[in-house]
C-alpha cells in the first residue's frame, strides 16, 4: 500500500500513533502549540486526525491533498461540513464507544447538583462543618422525580435507562420524531414517553439537554425556555454549550424559578475566568469531562485511528458522518 501523509493535530495514545506510523508518514503537530509545524505539514496531508480544533473553510483551502478527516469525537461542529462534502473529503467520528461514559457523567452531574455534593464537600474541606446541617443546606431527592430529555439518541437513551431502571424516574423525551423503543430500547417501553417540548418543560423536575450544535439548536435554550420550566426544576447540559443562551440561564437562576444548573459544556471553552457561571452558588460546573475516562478516551482514539487507516486504504471506514445531511 502506498504510504501517505498523516497530520495528527491532537495527541494520540502511543499504541494508536504506532499503528499510523507503521502504515504511513506521520507528523504530530498540535496547532495550539506547534502552529508553524502544523502549517508546514498541512499542504501535504492526505489525512487529518485529532479533535477540539476548528477545521474550517480557510484551513481546508490549504490542504489540497486531503482525503479524510478523522475526528476523535462524536460531535462534528468543529468541521466545515459543506466544504468537506463539496470536495468529497470523508469525515469520520467516534459514535457508540462513549455513550455509557457520557451518560455516567451526566447522571453524576444531576445527582451532584440536586444533592449539593460539591458545595457540601467544600463545607467539610473548609472546616465549616461544626454541627449538623440545617434545612438551608438540604438537597432534594432524585429517585421518583420526572426526568425530561432533550435529544434521545444513544446517549439520551443511556441516561434514560439509569433514570428509569435505577431510580424509578418517569422519563419524558423530546426529539424530532418518536423513537421505536421496541426496536432500539425495549427496556424503556412504558417508561419513556415522546413529549411535546412545552409539556416536557412544564412537567420535568430535571431537564437534561443532550443536543448537537447546529443552526437550528444554536441558542435555542433561551429565556422563554427557562420560563416554561417547572418551578424549582434543575437544568443540566451535557450536549453543547452554545445551545444555551448563558445570560438567560443566569437570569433564570437569579430572578426566575430555576433551582440549580449542572453544566459540563459552555459556549466558550475553557470557561473564561470572568464568567459568572464559574462561581455561581447554584451552578455545578465541570470542565467538559463527559467522555474523559482512560478507557473511553482510548477507545475513541482506537476507533478514530481505524477509521483513518480504512479510509486511506480505500475501504469504507467504520464510522463515517454523512456531511450531505448536515
Short mmCIF file of N, CA, C and O in Angstrom, two decimals, residues 150-151 174 209-213 217 220-221 237-240 243:
data_model
loop_
_atom_site.label_atom_id
_atom_site.label_comp_id
_atom_site.label_asym_id
_atom_site.label_seq_id
_atom_site.Cartn_x
_atom_site.Cartn_y
_atom_site.Cartn_z
N UNK A 150 -33.87 16.36 26.35
CA UNK A 150 -33.88 16.99 25.03
C UNK A 150 -32.85 16.27 24.18
O UNK A 150 -31.65 16.38 24.42
N UNK A 151 -33.31 15.50 23.22
CA UNK A 151 -32.44 14.63 22.45
C UNK A 151 -32.53 13.22 23.01
O UNK A 151 -32.45 13.03 24.24
N UNK A 174 -37.99 14.68 24.27
CA UNK A 174 -38.39 15.47 23.10
C UNK A 174 -37.35 15.28 22.02
O UNK A 174 -36.15 15.51 22.25
N UNK A 209 -30.26 18.53 28.68
CA UNK A 209 -30.07 18.83 27.26
C UNK A 209 -28.90 18.01 26.72
O UNK A 209 -27.78 18.10 27.24
N UNK A 210 -29.17 17.21 25.69
CA UNK A 210 -28.14 16.42 25.02
C UNK A 210 -28.20 16.70 23.52
O UNK A 210 -28.18 15.80 22.69
N UNK A 211 -28.26 17.98 23.19
CA UNK A 211 -28.47 18.39 21.81
C UNK A 211 -27.14 18.59 21.08
O UNK A 211 -26.19 19.13 21.64
N UNK A 212 -27.08 18.19 19.80
CA UNK A 212 -25.93 18.55 18.99
C UNK A 212 -26.01 20.04 18.65
O UNK A 212 -27.08 20.66 18.78
N UNK A 213 -24.91 20.61 18.21
CA UNK A 213 -24.91 22.02 17.82
C UNK A 213 -25.13 22.13 16.32
O UNK A 213 -24.40 21.54 15.52
N UNK A 217 -30.22 24.53 16.56
CA UNK A 217 -30.14 24.40 18.02
C UNK A 217 -29.31 25.49 18.68
O UNK A 217 -29.38 25.66 19.89
N UNK A 220 -30.99 27.94 21.21
CA UNK A 220 -32.43 27.66 21.32
C UNK A 220 -32.90 27.62 22.77
O UNK A 220 -34.08 27.83 23.06
N UNK A 221 -31.99 27.36 23.70
CA UNK A 221 -32.37 27.32 25.11
C UNK A 221 -32.22 28.74 25.66
O UNK A 221 -31.14 29.19 26.04
N UNK A 237 -26.81 20.48 31.32
CA UNK A 237 -26.39 20.47 29.92
C UNK A 237 -25.16 19.60 29.75
O UNK A 237 -24.09 19.90 30.27
N UNK A 238 -25.33 18.50 29.00
CA UNK A 238 -24.21 17.62 28.66
C UNK A 238 -24.00 17.52 27.18
O UNK A 238 -23.24 16.67 26.72
N UNK A 239 -24.69 18.38 26.40
CA UNK A 239 -24.59 18.33 24.95
C UNK A 239 -23.57 19.31 24.41
O UNK A 239 -22.37 19.01 24.35
N UNK A 240 -24.02 20.50 24.03
CA UNK A 240 -23.13 21.53 23.52
C UNK A 240 -23.47 22.86 24.19
O UNK A 240 -24.63 23.23 24.31
N UNK A 243 -25.74 25.78 22.65
CA UNK A 243 -27.19 25.65 22.52
C UNK A 243 -27.92 26.49 23.57
O UNK A 243 -29.12 26.71 23.46
#
